[in-house]
Tab-separated table of C-alpha atoms (C1' of nucleotides) in Angstrom:
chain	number	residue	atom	x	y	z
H	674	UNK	CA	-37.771	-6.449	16.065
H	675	UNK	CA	-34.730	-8.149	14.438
H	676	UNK	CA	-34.579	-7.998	10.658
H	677	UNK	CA	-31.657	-9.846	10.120
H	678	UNK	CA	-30.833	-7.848	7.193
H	679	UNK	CA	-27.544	-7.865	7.837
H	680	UNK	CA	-24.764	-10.632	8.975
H	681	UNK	CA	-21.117	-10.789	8.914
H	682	UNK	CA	-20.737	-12.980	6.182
H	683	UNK	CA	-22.499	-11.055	4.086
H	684	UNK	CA	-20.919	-7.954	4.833
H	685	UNK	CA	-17.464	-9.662	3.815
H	686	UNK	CA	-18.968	-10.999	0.832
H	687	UNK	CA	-20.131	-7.019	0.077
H	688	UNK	CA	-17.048	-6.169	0.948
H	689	UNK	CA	-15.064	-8.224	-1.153
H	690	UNK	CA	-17.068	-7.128	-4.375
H	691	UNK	CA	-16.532	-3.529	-3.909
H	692	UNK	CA	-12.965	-3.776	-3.061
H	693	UNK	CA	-12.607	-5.777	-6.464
H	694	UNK	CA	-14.973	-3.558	-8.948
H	695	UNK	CA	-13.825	-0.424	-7.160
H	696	UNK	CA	-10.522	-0.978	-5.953
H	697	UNK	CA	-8.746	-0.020	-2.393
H	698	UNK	CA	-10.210	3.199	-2.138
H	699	UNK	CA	-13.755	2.058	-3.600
H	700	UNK	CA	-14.706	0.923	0.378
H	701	UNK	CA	-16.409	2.810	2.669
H	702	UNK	CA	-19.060	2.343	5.399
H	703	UNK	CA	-21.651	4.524	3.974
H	704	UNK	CA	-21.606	2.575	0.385
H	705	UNK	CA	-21.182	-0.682	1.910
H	706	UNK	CA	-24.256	-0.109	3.563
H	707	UNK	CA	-26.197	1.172	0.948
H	708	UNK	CA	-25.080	-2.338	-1.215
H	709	UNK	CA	-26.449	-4.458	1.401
H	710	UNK	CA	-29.837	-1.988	2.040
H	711	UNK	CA	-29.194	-0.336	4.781
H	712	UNK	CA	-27.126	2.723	6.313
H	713	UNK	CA	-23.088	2.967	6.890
H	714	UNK	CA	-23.938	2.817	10.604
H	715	UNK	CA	-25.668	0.082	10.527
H	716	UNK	CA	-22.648	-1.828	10.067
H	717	UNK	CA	-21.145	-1.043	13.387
H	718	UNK	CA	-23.828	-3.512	14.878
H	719	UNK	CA	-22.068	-6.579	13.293
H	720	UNK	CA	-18.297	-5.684	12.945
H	721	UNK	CA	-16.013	-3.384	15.154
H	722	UNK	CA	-15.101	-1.158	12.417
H	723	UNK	CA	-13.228	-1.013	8.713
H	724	UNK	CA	-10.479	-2.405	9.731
H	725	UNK	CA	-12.174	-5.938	11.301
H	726	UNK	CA	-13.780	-5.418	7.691
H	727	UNK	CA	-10.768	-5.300	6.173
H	728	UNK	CA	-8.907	-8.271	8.145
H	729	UNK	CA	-12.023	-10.559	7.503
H	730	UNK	CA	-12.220	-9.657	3.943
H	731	UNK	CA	-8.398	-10.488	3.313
H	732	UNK	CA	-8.780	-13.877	4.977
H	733	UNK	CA	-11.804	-14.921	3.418
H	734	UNK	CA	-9.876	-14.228	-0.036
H	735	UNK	CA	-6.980	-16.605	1.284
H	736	UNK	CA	-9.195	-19.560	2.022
H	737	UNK	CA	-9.858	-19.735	-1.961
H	738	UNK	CA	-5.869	-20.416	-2.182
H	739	UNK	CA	-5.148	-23.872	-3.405
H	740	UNK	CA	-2.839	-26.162	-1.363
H	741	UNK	CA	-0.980	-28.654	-3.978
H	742	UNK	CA	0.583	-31.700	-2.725
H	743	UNK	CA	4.480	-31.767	-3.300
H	744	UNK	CA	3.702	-35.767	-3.047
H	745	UNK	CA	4.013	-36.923	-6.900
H	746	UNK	CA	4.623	-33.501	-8.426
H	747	UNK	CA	7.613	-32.593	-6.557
H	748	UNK	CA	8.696	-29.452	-4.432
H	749	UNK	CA	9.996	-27.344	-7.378
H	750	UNK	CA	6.434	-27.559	-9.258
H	751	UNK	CA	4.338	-27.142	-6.273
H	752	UNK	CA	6.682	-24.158	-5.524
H	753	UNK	CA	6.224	-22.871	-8.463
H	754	UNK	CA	2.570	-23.576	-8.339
H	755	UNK	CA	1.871	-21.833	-5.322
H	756	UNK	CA	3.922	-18.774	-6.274
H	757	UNK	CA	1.473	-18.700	-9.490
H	758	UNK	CA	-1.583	-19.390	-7.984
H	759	UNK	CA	-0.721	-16.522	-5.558
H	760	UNK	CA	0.385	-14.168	-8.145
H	761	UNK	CA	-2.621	-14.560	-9.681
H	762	UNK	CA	-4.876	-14.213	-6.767
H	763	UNK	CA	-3.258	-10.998	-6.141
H	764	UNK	CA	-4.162	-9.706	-9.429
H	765	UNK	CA	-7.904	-10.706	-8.767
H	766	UNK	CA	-7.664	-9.210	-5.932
H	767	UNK	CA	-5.479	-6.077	-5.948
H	768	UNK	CA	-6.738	-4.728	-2.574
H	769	UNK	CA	-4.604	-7.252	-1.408
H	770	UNK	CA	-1.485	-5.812	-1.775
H	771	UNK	CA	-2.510	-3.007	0.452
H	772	UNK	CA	-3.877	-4.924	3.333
H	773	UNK	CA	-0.632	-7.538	3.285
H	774	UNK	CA	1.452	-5.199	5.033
H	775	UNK	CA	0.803	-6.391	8.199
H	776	UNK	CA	3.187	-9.270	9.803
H	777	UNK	CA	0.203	-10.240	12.233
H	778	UNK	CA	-2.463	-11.052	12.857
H	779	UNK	CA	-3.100	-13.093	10.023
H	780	UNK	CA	-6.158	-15.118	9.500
H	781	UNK	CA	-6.403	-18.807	9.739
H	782	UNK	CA	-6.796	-19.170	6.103
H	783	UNK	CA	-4.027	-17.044	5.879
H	784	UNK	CA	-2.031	-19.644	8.728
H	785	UNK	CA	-2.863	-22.487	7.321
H	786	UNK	CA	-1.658	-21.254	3.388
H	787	UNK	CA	1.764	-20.340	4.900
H	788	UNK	CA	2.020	-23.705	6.954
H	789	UNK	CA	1.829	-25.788	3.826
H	790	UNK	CA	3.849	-23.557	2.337
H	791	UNK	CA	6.261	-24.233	4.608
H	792	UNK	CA	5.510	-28.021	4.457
H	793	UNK	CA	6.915	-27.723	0.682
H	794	UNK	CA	10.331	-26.271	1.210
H	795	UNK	CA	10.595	-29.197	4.190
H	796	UNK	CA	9.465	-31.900	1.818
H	797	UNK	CA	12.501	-30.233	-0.945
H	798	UNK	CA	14.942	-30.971	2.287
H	799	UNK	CA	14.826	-27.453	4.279
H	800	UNK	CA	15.021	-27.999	7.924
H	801	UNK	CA	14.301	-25.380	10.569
H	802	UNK	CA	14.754	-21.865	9.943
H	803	UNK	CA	16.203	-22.313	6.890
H	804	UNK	CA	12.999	-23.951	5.474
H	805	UNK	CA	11.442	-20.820	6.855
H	806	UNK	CA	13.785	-18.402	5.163
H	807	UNK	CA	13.186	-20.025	1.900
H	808	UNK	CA	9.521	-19.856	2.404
H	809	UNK	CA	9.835	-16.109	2.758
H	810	UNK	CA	12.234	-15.372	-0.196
H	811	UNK	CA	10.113	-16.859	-2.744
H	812	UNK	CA	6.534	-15.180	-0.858
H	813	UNK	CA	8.167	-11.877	-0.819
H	814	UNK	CA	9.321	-12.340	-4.346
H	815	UNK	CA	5.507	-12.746	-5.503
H	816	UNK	CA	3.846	-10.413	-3.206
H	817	UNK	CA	6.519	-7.970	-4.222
H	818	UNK	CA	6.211	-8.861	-8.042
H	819	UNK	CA	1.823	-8.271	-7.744
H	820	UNK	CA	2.915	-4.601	-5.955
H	821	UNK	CA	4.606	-3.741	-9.028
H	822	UNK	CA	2.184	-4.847	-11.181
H	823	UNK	CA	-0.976	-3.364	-9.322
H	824	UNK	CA	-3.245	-1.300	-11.224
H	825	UNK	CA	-4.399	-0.657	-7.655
H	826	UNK	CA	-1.741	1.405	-7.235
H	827	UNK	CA	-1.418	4.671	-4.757
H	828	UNK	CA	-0.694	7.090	-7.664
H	829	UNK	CA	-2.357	7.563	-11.009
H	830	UNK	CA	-0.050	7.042	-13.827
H	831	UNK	CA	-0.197	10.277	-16.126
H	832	UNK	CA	2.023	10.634	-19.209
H	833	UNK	CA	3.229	7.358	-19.712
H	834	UNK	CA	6.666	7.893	-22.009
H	835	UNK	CA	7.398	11.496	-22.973
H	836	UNK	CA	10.866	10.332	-24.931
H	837	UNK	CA	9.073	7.212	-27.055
H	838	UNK	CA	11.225	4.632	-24.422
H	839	UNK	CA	8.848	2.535	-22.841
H	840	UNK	CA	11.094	3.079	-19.210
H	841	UNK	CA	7.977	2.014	-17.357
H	842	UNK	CA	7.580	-2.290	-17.261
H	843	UNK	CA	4.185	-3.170	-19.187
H	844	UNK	CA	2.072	-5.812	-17.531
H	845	UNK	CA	3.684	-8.200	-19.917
H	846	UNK	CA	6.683	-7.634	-18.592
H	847	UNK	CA	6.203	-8.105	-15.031
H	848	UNK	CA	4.286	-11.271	-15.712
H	849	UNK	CA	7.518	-12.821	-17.304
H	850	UNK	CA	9.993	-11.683	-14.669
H	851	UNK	CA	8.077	-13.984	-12.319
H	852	UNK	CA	8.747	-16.702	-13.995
H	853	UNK	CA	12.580	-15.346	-14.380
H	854	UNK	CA	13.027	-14.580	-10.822
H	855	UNK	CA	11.101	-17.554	-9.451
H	856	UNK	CA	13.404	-20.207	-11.586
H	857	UNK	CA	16.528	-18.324	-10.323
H	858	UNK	CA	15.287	-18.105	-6.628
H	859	UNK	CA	14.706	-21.948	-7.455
H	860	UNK	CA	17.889	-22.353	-8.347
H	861	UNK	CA	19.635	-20.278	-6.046
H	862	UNK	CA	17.675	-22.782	-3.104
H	863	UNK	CA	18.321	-26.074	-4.871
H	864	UNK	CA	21.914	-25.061	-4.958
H	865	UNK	CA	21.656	-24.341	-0.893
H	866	UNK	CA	20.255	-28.143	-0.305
H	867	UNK	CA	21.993	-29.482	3.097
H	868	UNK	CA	21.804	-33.112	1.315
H	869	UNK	CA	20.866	-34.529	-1.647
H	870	UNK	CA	19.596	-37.589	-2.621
F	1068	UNK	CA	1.696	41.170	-2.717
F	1069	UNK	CA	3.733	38.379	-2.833
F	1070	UNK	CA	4.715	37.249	0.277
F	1071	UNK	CA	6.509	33.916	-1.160
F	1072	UNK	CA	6.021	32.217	2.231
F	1073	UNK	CA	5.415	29.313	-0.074
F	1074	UNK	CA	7.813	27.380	-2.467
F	1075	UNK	CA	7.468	23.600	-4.545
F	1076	UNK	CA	10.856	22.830	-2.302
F	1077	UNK	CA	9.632	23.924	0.821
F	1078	UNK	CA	6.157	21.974	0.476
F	1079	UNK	CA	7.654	18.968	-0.370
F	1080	UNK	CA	10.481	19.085	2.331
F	1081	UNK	CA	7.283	19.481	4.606
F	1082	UNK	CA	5.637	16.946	3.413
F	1083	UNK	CA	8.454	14.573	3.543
F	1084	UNK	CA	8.843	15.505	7.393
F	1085	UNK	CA	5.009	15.125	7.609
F	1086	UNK	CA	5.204	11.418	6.203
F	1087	UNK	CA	7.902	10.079	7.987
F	1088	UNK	CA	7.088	11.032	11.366
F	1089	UNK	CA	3.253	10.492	10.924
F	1090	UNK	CA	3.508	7.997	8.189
F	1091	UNK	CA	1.106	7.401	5.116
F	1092	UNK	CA	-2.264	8.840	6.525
F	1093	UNK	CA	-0.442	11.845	8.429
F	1094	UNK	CA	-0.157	13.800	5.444
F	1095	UNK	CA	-3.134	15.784	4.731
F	1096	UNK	CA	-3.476	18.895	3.049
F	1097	UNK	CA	-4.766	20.808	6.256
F	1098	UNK	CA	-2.069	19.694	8.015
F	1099	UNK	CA	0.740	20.598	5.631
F	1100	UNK	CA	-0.390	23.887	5.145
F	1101	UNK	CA	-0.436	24.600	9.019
F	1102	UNK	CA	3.033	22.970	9.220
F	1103	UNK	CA	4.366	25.755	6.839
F	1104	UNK	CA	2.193	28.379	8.191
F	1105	UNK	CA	-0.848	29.173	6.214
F	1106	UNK	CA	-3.765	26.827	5.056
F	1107	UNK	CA	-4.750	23.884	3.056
F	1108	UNK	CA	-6.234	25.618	0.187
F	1109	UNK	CA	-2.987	27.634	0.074
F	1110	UNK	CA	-0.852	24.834	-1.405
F	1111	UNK	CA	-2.959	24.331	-4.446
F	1112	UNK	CA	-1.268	27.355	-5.719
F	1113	UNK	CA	1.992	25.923	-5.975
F	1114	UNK	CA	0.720	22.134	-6.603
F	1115	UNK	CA	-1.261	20.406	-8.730
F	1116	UNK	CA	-2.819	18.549	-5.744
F	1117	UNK	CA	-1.425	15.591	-3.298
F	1118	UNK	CA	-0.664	13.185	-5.567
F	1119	UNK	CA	1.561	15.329	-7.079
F	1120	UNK	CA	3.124	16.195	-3.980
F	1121	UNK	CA	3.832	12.519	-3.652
F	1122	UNK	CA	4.893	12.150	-6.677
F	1123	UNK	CA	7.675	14.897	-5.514
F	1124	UNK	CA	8.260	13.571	-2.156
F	1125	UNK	CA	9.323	10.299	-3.912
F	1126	UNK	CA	11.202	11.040	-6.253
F	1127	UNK	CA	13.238	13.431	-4.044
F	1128	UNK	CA	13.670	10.723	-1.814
F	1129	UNK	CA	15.370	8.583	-4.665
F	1130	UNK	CA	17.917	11.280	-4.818
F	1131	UNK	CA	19.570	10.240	-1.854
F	1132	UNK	CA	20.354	7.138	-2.597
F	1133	UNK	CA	24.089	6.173	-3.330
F	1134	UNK	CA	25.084	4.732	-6.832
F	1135	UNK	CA	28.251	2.563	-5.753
F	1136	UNK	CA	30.455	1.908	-9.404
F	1137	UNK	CA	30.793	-1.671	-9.838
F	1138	UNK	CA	34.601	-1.368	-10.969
F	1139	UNK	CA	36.994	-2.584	-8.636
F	1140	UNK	CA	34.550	-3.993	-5.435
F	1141	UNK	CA	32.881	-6.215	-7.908
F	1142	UNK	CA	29.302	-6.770	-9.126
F	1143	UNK	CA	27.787	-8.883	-6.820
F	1144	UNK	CA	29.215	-6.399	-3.959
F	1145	UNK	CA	27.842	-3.765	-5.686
F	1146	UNK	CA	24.518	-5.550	-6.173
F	1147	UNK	CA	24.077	-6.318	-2.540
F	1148	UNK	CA	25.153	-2.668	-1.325
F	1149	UNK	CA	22.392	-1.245	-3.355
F	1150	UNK	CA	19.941	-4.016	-2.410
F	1151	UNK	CA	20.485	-3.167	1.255
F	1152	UNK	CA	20.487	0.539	0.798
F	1153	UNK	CA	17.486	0.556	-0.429
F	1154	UNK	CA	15.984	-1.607	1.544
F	1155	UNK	CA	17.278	0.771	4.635
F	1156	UNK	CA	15.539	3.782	2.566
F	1157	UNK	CA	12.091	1.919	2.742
F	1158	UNK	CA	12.688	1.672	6.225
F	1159	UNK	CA	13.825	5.317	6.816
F	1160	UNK	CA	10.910	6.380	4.961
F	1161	UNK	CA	8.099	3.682	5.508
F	1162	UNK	CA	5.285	5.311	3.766
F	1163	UNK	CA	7.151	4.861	0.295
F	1164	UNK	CA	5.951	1.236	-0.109
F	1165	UNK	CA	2.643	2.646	-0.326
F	1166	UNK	CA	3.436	5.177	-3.088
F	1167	UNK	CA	5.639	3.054	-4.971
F	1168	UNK	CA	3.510	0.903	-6.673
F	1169	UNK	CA	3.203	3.232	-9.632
F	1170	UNK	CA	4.738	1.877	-12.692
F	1171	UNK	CA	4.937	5.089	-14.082
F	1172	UNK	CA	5.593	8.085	-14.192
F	1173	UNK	CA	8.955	7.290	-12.133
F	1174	UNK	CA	10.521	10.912	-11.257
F	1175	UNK	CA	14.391	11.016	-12.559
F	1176	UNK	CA	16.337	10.632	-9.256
F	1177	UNK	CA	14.437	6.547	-9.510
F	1178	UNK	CA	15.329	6.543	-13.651
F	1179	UNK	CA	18.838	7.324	-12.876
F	1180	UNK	CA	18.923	5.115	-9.745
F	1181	UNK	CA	17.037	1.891	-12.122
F	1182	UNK	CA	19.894	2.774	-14.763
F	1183	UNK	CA	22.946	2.268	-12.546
F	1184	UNK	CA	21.166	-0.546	-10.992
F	1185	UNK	CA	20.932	-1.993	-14.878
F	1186	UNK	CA	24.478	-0.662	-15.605
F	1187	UNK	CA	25.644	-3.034	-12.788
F	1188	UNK	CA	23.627	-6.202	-13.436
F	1189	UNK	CA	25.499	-5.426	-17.014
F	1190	UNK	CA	28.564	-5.099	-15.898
F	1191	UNK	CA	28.052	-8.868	-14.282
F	1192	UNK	CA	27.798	-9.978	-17.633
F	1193	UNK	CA	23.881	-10.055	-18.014
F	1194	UNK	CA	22.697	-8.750	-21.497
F	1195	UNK	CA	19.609	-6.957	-23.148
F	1196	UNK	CA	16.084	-8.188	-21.835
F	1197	UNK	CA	18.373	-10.847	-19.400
F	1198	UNK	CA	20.084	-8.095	-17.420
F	1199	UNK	CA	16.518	-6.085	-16.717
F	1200	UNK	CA	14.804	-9.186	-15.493
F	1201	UNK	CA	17.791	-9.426	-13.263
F	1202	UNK	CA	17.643	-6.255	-11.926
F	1203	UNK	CA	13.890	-6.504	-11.681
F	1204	UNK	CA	14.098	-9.610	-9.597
F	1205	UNK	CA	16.273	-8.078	-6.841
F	1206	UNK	CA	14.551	-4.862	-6.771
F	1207	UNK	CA	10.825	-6.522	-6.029
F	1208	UNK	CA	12.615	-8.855	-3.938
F	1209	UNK	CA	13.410	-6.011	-1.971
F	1210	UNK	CA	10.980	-4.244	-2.388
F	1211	UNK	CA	8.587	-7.161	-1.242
F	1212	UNK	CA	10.619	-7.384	2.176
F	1213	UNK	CA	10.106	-3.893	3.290
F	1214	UNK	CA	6.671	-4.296	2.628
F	1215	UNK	CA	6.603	-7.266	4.967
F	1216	UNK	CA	8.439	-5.221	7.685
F	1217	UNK	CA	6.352	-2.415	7.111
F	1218	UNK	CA	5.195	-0.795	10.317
F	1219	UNK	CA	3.346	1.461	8.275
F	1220	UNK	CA	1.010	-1.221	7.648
F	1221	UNK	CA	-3.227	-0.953	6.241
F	1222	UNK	CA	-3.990	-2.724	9.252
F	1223	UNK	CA	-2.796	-2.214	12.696
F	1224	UNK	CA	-1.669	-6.046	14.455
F	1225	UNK	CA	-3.703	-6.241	17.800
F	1226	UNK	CA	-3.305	-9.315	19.449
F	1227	UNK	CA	0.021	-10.898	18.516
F	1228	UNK	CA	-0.047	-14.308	19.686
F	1229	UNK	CA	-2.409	-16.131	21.302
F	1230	UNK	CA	-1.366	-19.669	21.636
F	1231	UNK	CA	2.216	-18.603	22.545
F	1232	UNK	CA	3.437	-19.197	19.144
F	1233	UNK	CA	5.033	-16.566	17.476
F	1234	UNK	CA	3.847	-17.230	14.191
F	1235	UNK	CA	4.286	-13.441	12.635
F	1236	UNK	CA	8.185	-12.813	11.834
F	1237	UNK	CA	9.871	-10.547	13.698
F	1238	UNK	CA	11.729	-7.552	12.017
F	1239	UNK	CA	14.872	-9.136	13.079
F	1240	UNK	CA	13.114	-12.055	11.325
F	1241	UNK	CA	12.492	-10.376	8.138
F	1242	UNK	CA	15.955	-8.290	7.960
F	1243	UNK	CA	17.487	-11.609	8.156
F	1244	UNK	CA	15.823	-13.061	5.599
F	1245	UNK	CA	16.852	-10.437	3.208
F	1246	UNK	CA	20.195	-11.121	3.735
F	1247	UNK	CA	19.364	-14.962	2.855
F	1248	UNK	CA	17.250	-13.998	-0.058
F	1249	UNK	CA	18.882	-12.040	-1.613
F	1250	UNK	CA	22.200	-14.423	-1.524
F	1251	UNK	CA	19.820	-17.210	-2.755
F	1252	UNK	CA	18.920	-15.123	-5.701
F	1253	UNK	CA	22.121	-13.678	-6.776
F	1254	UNK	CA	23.464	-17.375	-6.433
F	1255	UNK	CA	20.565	-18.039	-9.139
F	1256	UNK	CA	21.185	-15.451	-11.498
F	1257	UNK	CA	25.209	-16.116	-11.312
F	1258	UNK	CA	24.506	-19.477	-12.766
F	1259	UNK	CA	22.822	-18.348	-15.387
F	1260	UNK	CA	25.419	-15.906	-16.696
F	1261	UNK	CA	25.921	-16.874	-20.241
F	1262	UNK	CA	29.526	-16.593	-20.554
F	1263	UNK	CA	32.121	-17.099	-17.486
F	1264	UNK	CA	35.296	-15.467	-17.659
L	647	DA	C1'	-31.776	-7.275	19.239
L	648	DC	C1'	-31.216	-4.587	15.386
L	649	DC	C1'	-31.398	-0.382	12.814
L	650	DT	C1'	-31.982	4.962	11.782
L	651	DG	C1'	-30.614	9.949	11.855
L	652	DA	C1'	-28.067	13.182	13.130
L	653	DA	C1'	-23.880	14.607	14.695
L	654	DC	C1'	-18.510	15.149	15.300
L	655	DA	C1'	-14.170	15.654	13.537
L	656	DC	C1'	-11.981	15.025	9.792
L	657	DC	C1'	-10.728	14.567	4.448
L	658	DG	C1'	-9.322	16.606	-0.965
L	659	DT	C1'	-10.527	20.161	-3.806
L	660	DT	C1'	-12.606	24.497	-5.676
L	661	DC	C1'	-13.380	29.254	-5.928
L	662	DA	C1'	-14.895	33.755	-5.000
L	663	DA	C1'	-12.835	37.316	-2.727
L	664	DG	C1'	-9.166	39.806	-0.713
L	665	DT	C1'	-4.300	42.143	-0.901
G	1411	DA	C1'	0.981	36.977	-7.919
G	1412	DC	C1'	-0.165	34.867	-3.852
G	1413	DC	C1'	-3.155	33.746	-0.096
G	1414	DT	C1'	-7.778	33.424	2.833
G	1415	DG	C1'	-12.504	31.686	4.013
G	1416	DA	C1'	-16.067	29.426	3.113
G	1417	DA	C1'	-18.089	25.921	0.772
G	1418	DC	C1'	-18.989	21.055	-1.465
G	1419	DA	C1'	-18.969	16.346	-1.312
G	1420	DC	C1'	-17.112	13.079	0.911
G	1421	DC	C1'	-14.833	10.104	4.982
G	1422	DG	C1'	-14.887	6.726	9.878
G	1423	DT	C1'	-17.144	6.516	14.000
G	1424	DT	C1'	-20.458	7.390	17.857
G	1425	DC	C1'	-24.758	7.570	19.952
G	1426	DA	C1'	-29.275	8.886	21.271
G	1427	DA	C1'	-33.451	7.409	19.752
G	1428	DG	C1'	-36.627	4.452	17.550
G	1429	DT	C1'	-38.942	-0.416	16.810
DNA sequence: ACCTGAACACCGTTCAAGT
DNA sequence: ACCTGAACACCGTTCAAGT
């Protein structure tokens, strides 16, 4: 007889809150199954394995992303908008930075962030593959600015300064180079315009 | 008796060999210690455990990176030649993205490497907290683009395209854009140089 | 149709015991 | 001092068997 204990969406949502409390390394079939009742096998019935887990769970994060219209605001705030908002969805989310890695596939949610994305650098006066490239720079910039902040990270930091010089950035400090090296990416595009008016 | 089949150097050359032609997941314990000829267990001797054998393996990579002096080819020249070296080390050794997330401890072949990269960014003109954010910018600008070309990626990409589109970029795609990038950025930070000479 | 239990082939790490 | 073997507590995944 079918229970129904179990559906996708709810294993995403499960997912999703054991990624967060117990980072990258926190998920695994067996607990995921015991959150949501039932065994780690039990989970093969709805989803082909972790890694559909993993895709779904990513994607589902991306459709919380809000899309700001450069209409009224301007290109260079709702750049710099979007490069916060992501920023800071990566740090909600550090998981993230592990399962971004991969150029395709991406989720629609995922699709549709990058393709207004895109529609921002157009609307600043990007055309073609250019608009593309500038799209890129600054979405590198911020997914590579979350890596080095990620508490998430691969290796345990140990002793922190054995010489009393701080050598390692603080969370402080990475938060305020994004600003930095957003406003001179900015800049550095502006200056690249084809035409302006 | 001491049969010294084992040394630190050995293990981590191993495990470097391990990592780059199995990537991220292909280094296990088991598996090193069979590559140099005894078991698992038998490494613990020598190591604290494998994150300190990553901690190795990194940093010895790090020491093979070239320090190119400023003087005479110019900072910006210098700048880009260490941008793109490193960039071609992430993609020599793929699996370091995943270990170099780790604010600290940094091993001293990356201190040394950070404090040429600081010395040159200096050099430009760039002073106190200024010239770190600078360097910080390009290095997570780079470092965010070989995570994006990554083929060591969480997730493995199945089916590439379906409508025909190729919506994922390319490597070419993504080695071209660091080339953009990167001039986009060091275009920004020039303009904010406080004094020109 | 949906789930359980046990199994397979792995992990990192520890630790008594060997030499 | 250096290594082995077996063990512990985990993994992802499969699959017969239950209901």
């Amino acid at each position: 007889m079918p229970r129904n204990a179990l559906s996708r969406e709810q294993i995403v949502q499960a997912a999703i809150a054991l990624l967060d409390s117990e980072g990258a390394d926190g998920l695994s079939m067996r607990r995921l199954g015991s959150r949501l009742g039932t065994t780690g096998a039990a989970v093969y019935w709805h989803v082909e394995g972790k890694e559909e887990i993993l895709l779904l769970a990513t994607d589902a994060v991306w459709r919380d992303m809000p899309l700001p219209d450069p209409e009224g605001i301007g290109w260079r705030t709702a750049a710099t908008t979007m490069a916060n908002d992501l920023y800071a969805m990566l740090l909600r989310h550090p998981w993230l930075v592990r399962t971004m890695p991969l150029r395709s596939p991406w989720g629609p949610a995922r699709t549709h962030h990058d393709d207004h994305l895109l529609s921002v650098y157009e609307a600043a006066g990007f055309t073609g593959s250019e608009a593309e490239q500038a799209t890129r720079t600054v979405l590198t910039f911020v997914l590579g600015t979350a890596l080095d902040s990620a508490p998430d990270a691969a290796l345990t930091r140990r002793a922190v300064c054995k010489d009393g010089e701080p050598l390692a950035p603080t969370g402080q400090d990475v938060h305020r180079n994004l600003a930095f090296g957003l406003g001179a990416i900015l800049d550095g595009l502006q200056s690249r315009l084809p035409t302006r008016s």
